[in-house]
PDB file of C-alpha atoms in Angstrom:
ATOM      1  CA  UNK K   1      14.352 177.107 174.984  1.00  0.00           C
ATOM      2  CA  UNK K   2      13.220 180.136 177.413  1.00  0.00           C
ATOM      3  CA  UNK K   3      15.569 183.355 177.247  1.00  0.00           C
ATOM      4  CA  UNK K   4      16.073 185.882 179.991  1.00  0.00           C
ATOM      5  CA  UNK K   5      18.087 188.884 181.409  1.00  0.00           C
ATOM      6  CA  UNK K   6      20.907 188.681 183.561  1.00  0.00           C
ATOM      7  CA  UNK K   7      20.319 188.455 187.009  1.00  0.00           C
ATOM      8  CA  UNK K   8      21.234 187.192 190.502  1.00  0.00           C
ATOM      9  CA  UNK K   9      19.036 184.907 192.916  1.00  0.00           C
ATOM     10  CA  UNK K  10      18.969 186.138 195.923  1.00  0.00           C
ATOM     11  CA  UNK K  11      20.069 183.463 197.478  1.00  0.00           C
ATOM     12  CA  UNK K  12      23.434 183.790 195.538  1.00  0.00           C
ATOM     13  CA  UNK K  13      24.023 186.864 197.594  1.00  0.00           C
ATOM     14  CA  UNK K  14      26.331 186.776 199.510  1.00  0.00           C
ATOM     15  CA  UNK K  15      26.589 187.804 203.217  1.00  0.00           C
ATOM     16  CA  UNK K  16      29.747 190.538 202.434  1.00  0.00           C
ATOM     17  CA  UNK K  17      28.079 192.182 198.826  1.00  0.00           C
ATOM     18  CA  UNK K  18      25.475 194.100 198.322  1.00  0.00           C
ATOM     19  CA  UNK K  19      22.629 193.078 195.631  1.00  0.00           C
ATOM     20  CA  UNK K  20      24.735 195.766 193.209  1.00  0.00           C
ATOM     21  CA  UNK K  21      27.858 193.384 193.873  1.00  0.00           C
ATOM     22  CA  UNK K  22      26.517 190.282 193.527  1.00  0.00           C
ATOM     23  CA  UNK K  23      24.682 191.246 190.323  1.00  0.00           C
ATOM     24  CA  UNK K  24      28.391 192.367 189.024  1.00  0.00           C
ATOM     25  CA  UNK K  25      29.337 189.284 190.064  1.00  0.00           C
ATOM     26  CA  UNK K  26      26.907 186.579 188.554  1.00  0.00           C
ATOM     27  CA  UNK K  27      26.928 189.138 185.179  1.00  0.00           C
ATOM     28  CA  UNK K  28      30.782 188.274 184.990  1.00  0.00           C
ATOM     29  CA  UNK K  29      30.691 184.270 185.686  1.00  0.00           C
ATOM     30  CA  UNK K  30      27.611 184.037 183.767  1.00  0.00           C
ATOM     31  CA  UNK K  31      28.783 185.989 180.274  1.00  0.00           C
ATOM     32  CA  UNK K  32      32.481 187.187 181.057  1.00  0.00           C
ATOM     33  CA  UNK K  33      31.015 190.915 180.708  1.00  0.00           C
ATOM     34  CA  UNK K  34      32.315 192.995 183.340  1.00  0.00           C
ATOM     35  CA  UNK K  35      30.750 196.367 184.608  1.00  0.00           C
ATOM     36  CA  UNK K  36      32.032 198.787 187.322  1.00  0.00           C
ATOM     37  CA  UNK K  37      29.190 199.528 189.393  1.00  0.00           C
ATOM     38  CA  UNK K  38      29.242 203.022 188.619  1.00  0.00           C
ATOM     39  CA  UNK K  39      27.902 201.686 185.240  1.00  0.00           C
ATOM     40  CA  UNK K  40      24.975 200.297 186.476  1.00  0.00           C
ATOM     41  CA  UNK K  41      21.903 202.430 188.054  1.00  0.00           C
ATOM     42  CA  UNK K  42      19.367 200.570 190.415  1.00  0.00           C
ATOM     43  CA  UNK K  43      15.481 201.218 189.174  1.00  0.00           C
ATOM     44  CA  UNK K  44      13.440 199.709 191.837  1.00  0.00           C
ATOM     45  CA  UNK K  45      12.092 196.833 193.061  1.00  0.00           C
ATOM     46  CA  UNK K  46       9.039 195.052 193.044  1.00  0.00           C
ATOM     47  CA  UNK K  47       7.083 192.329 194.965  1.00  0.00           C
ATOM     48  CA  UNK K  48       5.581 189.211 192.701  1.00  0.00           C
ATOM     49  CA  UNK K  49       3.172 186.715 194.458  1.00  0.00           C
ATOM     50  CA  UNK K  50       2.628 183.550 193.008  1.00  0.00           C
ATOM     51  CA  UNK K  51       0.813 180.583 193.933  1.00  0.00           C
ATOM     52  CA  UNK K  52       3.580 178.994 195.890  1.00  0.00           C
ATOM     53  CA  UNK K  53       5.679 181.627 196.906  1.00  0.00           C
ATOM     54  CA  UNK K  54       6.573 185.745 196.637  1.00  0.00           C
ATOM     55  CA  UNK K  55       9.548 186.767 194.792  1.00  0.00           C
ATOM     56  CA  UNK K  56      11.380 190.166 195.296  1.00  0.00           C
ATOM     57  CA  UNK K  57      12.885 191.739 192.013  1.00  0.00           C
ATOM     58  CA  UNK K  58      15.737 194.093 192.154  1.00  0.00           C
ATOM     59  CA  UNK K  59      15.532 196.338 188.686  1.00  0.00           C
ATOM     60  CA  UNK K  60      19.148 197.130 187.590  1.00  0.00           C
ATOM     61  CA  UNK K  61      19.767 199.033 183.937  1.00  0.00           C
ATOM     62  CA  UNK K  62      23.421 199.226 182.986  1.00  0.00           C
ATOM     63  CA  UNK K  63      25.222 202.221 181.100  1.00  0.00           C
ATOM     64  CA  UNK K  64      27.542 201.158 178.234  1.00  0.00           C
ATOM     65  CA  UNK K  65      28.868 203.663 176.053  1.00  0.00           C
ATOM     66  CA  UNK K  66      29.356 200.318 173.250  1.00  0.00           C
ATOM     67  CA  UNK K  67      28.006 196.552 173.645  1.00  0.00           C
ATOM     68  CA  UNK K  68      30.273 194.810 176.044  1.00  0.00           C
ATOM     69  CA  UNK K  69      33.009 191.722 175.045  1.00  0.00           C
ATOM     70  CA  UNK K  70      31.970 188.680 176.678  1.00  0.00           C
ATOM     71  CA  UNK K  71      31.942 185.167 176.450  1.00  0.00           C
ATOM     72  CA  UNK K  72      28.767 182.584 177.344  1.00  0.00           C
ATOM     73  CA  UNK K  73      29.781 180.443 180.366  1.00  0.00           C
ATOM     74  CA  UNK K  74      28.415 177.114 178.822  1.00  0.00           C
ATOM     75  CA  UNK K  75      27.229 175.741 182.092  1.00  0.00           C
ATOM     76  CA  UNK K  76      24.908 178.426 182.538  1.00  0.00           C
ATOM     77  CA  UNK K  77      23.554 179.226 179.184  1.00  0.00           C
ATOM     78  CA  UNK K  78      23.126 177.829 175.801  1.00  0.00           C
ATOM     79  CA  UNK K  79      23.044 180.613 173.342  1.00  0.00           C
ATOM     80  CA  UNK K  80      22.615 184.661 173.891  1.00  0.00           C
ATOM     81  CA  UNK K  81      21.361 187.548 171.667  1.00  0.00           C
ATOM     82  CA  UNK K  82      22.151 191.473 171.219  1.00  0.00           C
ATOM     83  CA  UNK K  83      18.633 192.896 170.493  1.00  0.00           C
ATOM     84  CA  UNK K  84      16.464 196.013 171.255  1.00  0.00           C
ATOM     85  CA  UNK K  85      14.198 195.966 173.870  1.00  0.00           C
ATOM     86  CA  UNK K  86      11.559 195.616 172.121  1.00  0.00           C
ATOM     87  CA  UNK K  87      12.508 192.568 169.861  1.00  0.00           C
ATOM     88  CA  UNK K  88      13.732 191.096 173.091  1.00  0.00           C
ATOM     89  CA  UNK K  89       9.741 190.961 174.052  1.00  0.00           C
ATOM     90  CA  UNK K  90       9.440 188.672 170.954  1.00  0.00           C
ATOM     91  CA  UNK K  91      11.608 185.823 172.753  1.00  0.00           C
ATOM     92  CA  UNK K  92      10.177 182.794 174.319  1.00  0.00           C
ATOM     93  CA  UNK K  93      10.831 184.629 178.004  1.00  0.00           C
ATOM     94  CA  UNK K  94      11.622 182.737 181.864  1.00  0.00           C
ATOM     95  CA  UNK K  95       8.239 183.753 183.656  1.00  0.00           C
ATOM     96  CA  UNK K  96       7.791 188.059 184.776  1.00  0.00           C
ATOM     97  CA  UNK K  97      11.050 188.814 182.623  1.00  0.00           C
ATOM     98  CA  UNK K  98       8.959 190.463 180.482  1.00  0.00           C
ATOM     99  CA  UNK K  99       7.079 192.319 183.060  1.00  0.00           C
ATOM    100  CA  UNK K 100      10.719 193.293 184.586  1.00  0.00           C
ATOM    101  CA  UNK K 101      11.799 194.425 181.017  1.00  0.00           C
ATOM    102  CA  UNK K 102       8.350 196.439 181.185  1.00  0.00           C
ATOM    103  CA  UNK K 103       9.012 198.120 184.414  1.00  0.00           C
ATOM    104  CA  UNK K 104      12.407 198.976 183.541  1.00  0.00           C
ATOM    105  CA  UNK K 105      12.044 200.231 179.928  1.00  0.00           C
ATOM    106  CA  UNK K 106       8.656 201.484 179.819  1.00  0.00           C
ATOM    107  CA  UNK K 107       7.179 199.721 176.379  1.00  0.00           C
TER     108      UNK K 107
END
């Protein structure tokens, strides 16, 4: 099993939200966690080549004064975990997750 963040393709964008919407969005379907978008604060983004094609990643970091409520949408996920950032460098991790919690969290 291969863990990740929380995130939005950008192809799940839609034409009326920004990527700051759409990542509110897919974070609610996804876990039932909802976050005003005065909670979250947009890092930067960065450019990944790979052999068959580029991806663009938009670096988000959210602000919660305690760990949100939410419940795993079973058709997008089988399990989820609360850790640090570091333990969550431990996890078997979808490919440049760990480079995007890198960027984002500097360890």
């Amino acid at each position: 099993m291969l863990w990740g963040i929380p995130g939005v393709a950008c192809r799940k964008v839609a034409e009326d939200e920004s990527i700051a919407e759409a990542l509110i969005r897919e974070l609610r379907e996804e876990t039932g966690v909802t976050l005003a978008q005065e909670h979250i604060v947009y890092m930067h983004s960065v450019m990944l080549r790979h052999a068959h094609f580029d991806f663009e990643y938009h670096l988000f970091k959210a602000n919660c004064d305690q760990r949100p409520h939410g419940m795993l949408n079973p058709q997008e996920h089988q399990s989820y975990a609360w850790v640090t950032t570091k333990e969550s460098l431990r996890f078997d991790l979808i490919e440049d997750q760990d480079m995007c919690i890198r960027l984002c969290y500097d360890v």
